[in-house]
Structure formats: C-alpha cells, structure tokens
C-alpha cells in the first residue's frame, strides 16, 4: 500500500467538537422533576401532623358554629312565629271588626224592620179603633145606603164589603161585589166602615140592633181587639141549624131579655153556619133565664145553651164533663155513708163455762221433801 495514507493516520488529531444533544435536556428535566417530587413528598410527610391539627380545629369550630346557627335559627323561627301570631291577631281583629260592622248593620236593619213593624202595628191599631164592623147586612145593601146610615156620626173615609160569596168559583169576590154577581143561597154580608176620627166610630155604635131591612137587625161593633163583648152577659149556643138566621135566634131569646147582639159563626166560603154561636144580653139576669131554654127546639133542633165559662171548662176537661153518672153517685154514697148507717149480721155470743177451773196442788210428801 502506498505510505501516504498510512502517515496520515499517525498525525496529531484535531481537538473534539462538542455538539449539544437535544435528548439530554429531557433527561435532566425528568431528573429535576423527580427530585422536586421527592422533596415535595418529604415535605408532605413532615407537614402531616400540623395539617391534621388544623382539620380537628376546623371540626371543633364547625360544632360551635352549628350550635350558634341552631340558636340563630331558633331565634329566627321564634321571630317568624311572633310575626305570624301578630299577623293572625290582626286578621282576627279585622274579622271581628267586619263581623261587628255586619252585626251592627244587621242589628240596625232588624231594628229598622222592628221599628217599621211597630209603627205599622200602631198605625193598624189606630185604624182599627177608627173602624166599625157591621154584620148581618142583606145582600141587596149598597154603599149609598151604608153612607146614608153612618154619615150623620162623622166623616167616612172608606167602606169595604166582606163575606161575599161569588156566583162562580172563577169569579173573584171583588169582581162579584162590583158586578153584584153573588150566589143565590147567599143572604148575609158584612162590611167595615172606616171613620176619620175615633170618636165618630164610638158614636156609630149606637146603630147596633137597628133593623135596616125586614128581618135584618145589624150588629155594630168596633174592629179593635178591645170589643164590647162581655162573657158574663153572654151565652154559648150549640147544635144550631146550618141555615139559621141571626133574627131567628134573636126572636127565640127575646123572651129572656133585651138582646144586644147575635153572632152565628159561619163558613167563609159557603156562608153557612157551623152549628154554634153566641148571644149577648144587656143584663146578666137574662143569662139565668136563657139557661132554662137548654134543650129547647129551634128550627127542628134541640139547641144546647151554656155559659161561656162552663163551655171553656168542658173543652179543657172533656173527661170530667162526660164522666159517667154511676161513678159520681158511688163516690157521693161513699162519702155520705157513716158508721151508724152500716147494717150487717149480728154475731152469736160464745157460751160461758159454769164449771170453775181446778187449781193445781202439790202433794204433802213432795212438799216436805222440797223443804
């Protein structure tokens, strides 16, 4: 081989050139990171006890804080309850006030209605004192006839006919009175005469018993509750005929005394009598005479005449009124019987014994021994 290349091998070598390797930095970084992690782990191991103490302190603080929060919550609840109670009290007060207002309104309304009713009642009573009832009028009676009869006592305010029986059921009483279409069997009507002054109505009572037509003696009385009817001068009549007239009753009892008024109770729809009525006399002596007409015949019927007090007692105690006579007679006999009036069989006396009783004696021997 040639010598030139070999000589070149033994020449002095040039100094080495250091070239940075990129992979070396990564290794260093990893090593540094590992060292830091180890340092952190060592530090964490060293600092563990103070961390635990802090956690315990935090727990202790949390329990105290819980107690405080509970107290605060309790106080807040108490405040809320008080607020609710106050609100409820306010609501109740408002309700009471509203109820009181409504009650006041109701009371005022009821008071107003009561006052109105009282005024109306007083006005009605005053109107009744100025009103006169006229009964036993004939069907042919008119307004002009009544006015001519009562106008001499004072100024008349109004006249109303009552107890009208229309000819047909479809026709009202008002229309029947205006058209004068009454039932053919209707014979009596009544009327109310209203005066402007009370004293005039009292004067009009003088017309009681006047004969306005043949067989029609009118009955005049006040329409108020305080009428002139007297029970001591009145008599109750029973078992009357349904077609009876007031004048027939008046004629039947005219023998007893002066008759002030006769009232036969009638049905409103038919106008027929209900079988009973009343007679008012001028004196109480006429009542004793009228009681003697009990079971007398009037229009083919035996009428029943009683005092009004006896009739009311009979209605209250029907058992006593209709008690059998035998029991009453027996009670009277029992009361009237005495010891002397008793009669019975005499008892036979017992025979007396003639032989005297022997006395028991003890023998001498026994007597000596006993000594």
GROMACS .gro file of C-alpha atoms in nm, residues 122-324:
model
  203
  122UNK     CA    1 -14.953   5.115   6.599
  123UNK     CA    2 -15.098   5.255   6.278
  124UNK     CA    3 -15.312   4.942   6.233
  125UNK     CA    4 -15.436   4.961   6.591
  126UNK     CA    5 -15.522   5.326   6.542
  127UNK     CA    6 -15.702   5.238   6.218
  128UNK     CA    7 -15.891   4.956   6.394
  129UNK     CA    8 -16.010   5.197   6.661
  130UNK     CA    9 -16.150   5.416   6.383
  131UNK     CA   10 -16.315   5.117   6.210
  132UNK     CA   11 -16.664   4.982   6.275
  133UNK     CA   12 -16.776   4.627   6.191
  134UNK     CA   13 -17.130   4.597   6.057
  135UNK     CA   14 -17.272   4.244   6.043
  136UNK     CA   15 -17.596   4.076   5.929
  137UNK     CA   16 -17.643   4.307   5.633
  138UNK     CA   17 -17.874   4.196   5.349
  139UNK     CA   18 -17.717   4.106   5.017
  140UNK     CA   19 -17.903   4.392   4.849
  141UNK     CA   20 -17.727   4.653   5.068
  142UNK     CA   21 -17.524   4.916   4.877
  143UNK     CA   22 -17.256   5.172   4.959
  144UNK     CA   23 -17.501   5.459   4.941
  145UNK     CA   24 -17.730   5.300   5.198
  146UNK     CA   25 -17.442   5.246   5.443
  147UNK     CA   26 -17.314   5.600   5.390
  148UNK     CA   27 -17.658   5.745   5.448
  149UNK     CA   28 -17.684   5.538   5.768
  150UNK     CA   29 -17.345   5.633   5.920
  151UNK     CA   30 -17.259   5.974   5.774
  152UNK     CA   31 -17.450   6.152   6.050
  153UNK     CA   32 -17.185   6.040   6.304
  154UNK     CA   33 -16.885   6.183   6.119
  155UNK     CA   34 -16.679   6.187   5.801
  156UNK     CA   35 -16.638   5.844   5.647
  157UNK     CA   36 -16.301   5.752   5.498
  158UNK     CA   37 -16.384   5.420   5.331
  159UNK     CA   38 -16.635   5.131   5.324
  160UNK     CA   39 -16.542   4.770   5.247
  161UNK     CA   40 -16.781   4.477   5.197
  162UNK     CA   41 -16.673   4.135   5.321
  163UNK     CA   42 -16.806   3.775   5.343
  164UNK     CA   43 -16.919   3.782   4.981
  165UNK     CA   44 -16.989   3.452   4.806
  166UNK     CA   45 -16.948   3.481   4.426
  167UNK     CA   46 -17.187   3.301   4.193
  168UNK     CA   47 -16.896   3.114   4.028
  169UNK     CA   48 -16.566   2.992   4.160
  170UNK     CA   49 -16.376   3.153   3.872
  171UNK     CA   50 -16.502   3.500   3.968
  172UNK     CA   51 -16.317   3.681   4.248
  173UNK     CA   52 -16.500   3.842   4.538
  174UNK     CA   53 -16.403   4.190   4.424
  175UNK     CA   54 -16.547   4.137   4.078
  176UNK     CA   55 -16.855   3.973   4.229
  177UNK     CA   56 -16.907   4.276   4.455
  178UNK     CA   57 -16.863   4.523   4.167
  179UNK     CA   58 -17.087   4.333   3.924
  180UNK     CA   59 -17.316   4.220   4.206
  181UNK     CA   60 -17.298   3.856   4.095
  182UNK     CA   61 -17.347   3.668   4.422
  183UNK     CA   62 -17.451   3.314   4.498
  184UNK     CA   63 -17.830   3.265   4.508
  185UNK     CA   64 -17.811   3.097   4.851
  186UNK     CA   65 -17.611   3.389   4.998
  187UNK     CA   66 -17.831   3.601   5.226
  188UNK     CA   67 -17.588   3.784   5.453
  189UNK     CA   68 -17.286   4.008   5.403
  190UNK     CA   69 -17.065   4.208   5.635
  191UNK     CA   70 -16.895   4.545   5.599
  192UNK     CA   71 -16.626   4.766   5.755
  193UNK     CA   72 -16.684   5.139   5.787
  194UNK     CA   73 -16.369   5.347   5.850
  195UNK     CA   74 -16.410   5.693   6.001
  196UNK     CA   75 -16.152   5.970   6.007
  197UNK     CA   76 -16.192   6.023   6.381
  198UNK     CA   77 -16.202   5.766   6.660
  199UNK     CA   78 -16.477   5.946   6.848
  200UNK     CA   79 -16.703   5.919   6.541
  201UNK     CA   80 -16.658   5.540   6.541
  202UNK     CA   81 -16.760   5.526   6.908
  203UNK     CA   82 -17.072   5.728   6.829
  204UNK     CA   83 -17.163   5.493   6.544
  205UNK     CA   84 -17.200   5.204   6.791
  206UNK     CA   85 -17.547   5.340   6.871
  207UNK     CA   86 -17.673   5.181   6.549
  208UNK     CA   87 -17.628   4.834   6.697
  209UNK     CA   88 -17.951   4.634   6.675
  210UNK     CA   89 -18.127   4.863   6.429
  211UNK     CA   90 -18.346   4.695   6.168
  212UNK     CA   91 -18.203   4.802   5.833
  213UNK     CA   92 -18.444   4.578   5.641
  214UNK     CA   93 -18.726   4.338   5.718
  215UNK     CA   94 -18.575   4.058   5.924
  216UNK     CA   95 -18.222   4.207   5.934
  217UNK     CA   96 -18.107   4.358   6.265
  218UNK     CA   97 -17.750   4.474   6.210
  219UNK     CA   98 -17.469   4.410   6.457
  220UNK     CA   99 -17.233   4.707   6.502
  221UNK     CA  100 -16.908   4.664   6.694
  222UNK     CA  101 -16.555   4.807   6.695
  223UNK     CA  102 -16.295   4.625   6.485
  224UNK     CA  103 -16.026   4.657   6.754
  225UNK     CA  104 -15.944   4.376   6.996
  226UNK     CA  105 -16.094   4.567   7.290
  227UNK     CA  106 -16.451   4.499   7.185
  228UNK     CA  107 -16.763   4.546   7.396
  229UNK     CA  108 -16.821   4.170   7.428
  230UNK     CA  109 -16.880   4.056   7.789
  231UNK     CA  110 -16.871   3.687   7.881
  232UNK     CA  111 -17.083   3.737   8.191
  233UNK     CA  112 -17.367   3.870   7.978
  234UNK     CA  113 -17.322   3.613   7.700
  235UNK     CA  114 -17.446   3.261   7.632
  236UNK     CA  115 -17.299   2.987   7.411
  237UNK     CA  116 -17.534   2.810   7.169
  238UNK     CA  117 -17.470   2.467   7.022
  239UNK     CA  118 -17.640   2.226   6.780
  240UNK     CA  119 -17.777   2.510   6.569
  241UNK     CA  120 -17.913   2.459   6.221
  242UNK     CA  121 -17.675   2.540   5.935
  243UNK     CA  122 -17.935   2.757   5.761
  244UNK     CA  123 -18.030   2.953   6.073
  245UNK     CA  124 -18.059   3.331   6.065
  246UNK     CA  125 -17.949   3.574   6.329
  247UNK     CA  126 -18.300   3.713   6.366
  248UNK     CA  127 -18.440   3.366   6.437
  249UNK     CA  128 -18.201   3.336   6.732
  250UNK     CA  129 -18.290   3.688   6.844
  251UNK     CA  130 -18.662   3.609   6.843
  252UNK     CA  131 -18.604   3.282   7.031
  253UNK     CA  132 -18.416   3.453   7.317
  254UNK     CA  133 -18.605   3.782   7.315
  255UNK     CA  134 -18.827   3.647   7.595
  256UNK     CA  135 -18.530   3.630   7.834
  257UNK     CA  136 -18.442   3.999   7.798
  258UNK     CA  137 -18.306   4.265   7.568
  259UNK     CA  138 -18.064   4.113   7.315
  260UNK     CA  139 -17.764   4.332   7.235
  261UNK     CA  140 -17.617   4.113   6.961
  262UNK     CA  141 -17.630   3.770   6.799
  263UNK     CA  142 -17.329   3.607   6.639
  264UNK     CA  143 -17.362   3.286   6.439
  265UNK     CA  144 -17.022   3.152   6.332
  266UNK     CA  145 -17.027   3.087   5.957
  267UNK     CA  146 -16.801   2.941   5.690
  268UNK     CA  147 -16.616   3.197   5.479
  269UNK     CA  148 -16.656   3.012   5.150
  270UNK     CA  149 -17.015   2.894   5.171
  271UNK     CA  150 -17.168   3.139   5.418
  272UNK     CA  151 -17.343   2.853   5.601
  273UNK     CA  152 -17.340   2.830   5.978
  274UNK     CA  153 -17.104   2.594   6.159
  275UNK     CA  154 -17.363   2.489   6.417
  276UNK     CA  155 -17.273   2.719   6.707
  277UNK     CA  156 -17.296   3.084   6.803
  278UNK     CA  157 -17.324   3.341   7.082
  279UNK     CA  158 -17.594   3.569   7.225
  280UNK     CA  159 -17.509   3.888   7.414
  281UNK     CA  160 -17.773   4.025   7.652
  282UNK     CA  161 -17.800   4.365   7.807
  283UNK     CA  162 -17.820   4.235   8.166
  284UNK     CA  163 -17.678   3.934   8.349
  285UNK     CA  164 -18.026   3.843   8.475
  286UNK     CA  165 -18.123   3.744   8.120
  287UNK     CA  166 -17.848   3.480   8.123
  288UNK     CA  167 -18.021   3.285   8.404
  289UNK     CA  168 -18.344   3.283   8.204
  290UNK     CA  169 -18.162   3.184   7.885
  291UNK     CA  170 -18.007   2.881   8.055
  292UNK     CA  171 -18.360   2.748   8.114
  293UNK     CA  172 -18.402   2.727   7.735
  294UNK     CA  173 -18.142   2.449   7.721
  295UNK     CA  174 -18.268   2.158   7.504
  296UNK     CA  175 -18.540   2.382   7.361
  297UNK     CA  176 -18.634   2.328   6.995
  298UNK     CA  177 -18.523   2.587   6.738
  299UNK     CA  178 -18.577   2.515   6.368
  300UNK     CA  179 -18.629   2.146   6.437
  301UNK     CA  180 -18.323   2.101   6.659
  302UNK     CA  181 -18.269   2.082   7.033
  303UNK     CA  182 -18.019   2.358   7.099
  304UNK     CA  183 -17.760   2.350   7.375
  305UNK     CA  184 -17.736   2.660   7.595
  306UNK     CA  185 -17.437   2.704   7.827
  307UNK     CA  186 -17.239   2.970   7.999
  308UNK     CA  187 -16.919   3.061   7.819
  309UNK     CA  188 -16.706   2.976   8.125
  310UNK     CA  189 -16.867   2.630   8.160
  311UNK     CA  190 -16.822   2.567   7.789
  312UNK     CA  191 -16.449   2.653   7.813
  313UNK     CA  192 -16.405   2.425   8.116
  314UNK     CA  193 -16.576   2.144   7.926
  315UNK     CA  194 -16.334   2.195   7.635
  316UNK     CA  195 -16.032   2.188   7.868
  317UNK     CA  196 -16.151   1.883   8.070
  318UNK     CA  197 -16.372   1.673   7.842
  319UNK     CA  198 -16.326   1.361   8.061
  320UNK     CA  199 -16.475   1.530   8.364
  321UNK     CA  200 -16.762   1.677   8.169
  322UNK     CA  201 -16.858   1.342   8.013
  323UNK     CA  202 -16.787   1.126   8.322
  324UNK     CA  203 -17.044   0.852   8.386
   0.00000   0.00000   0.00000
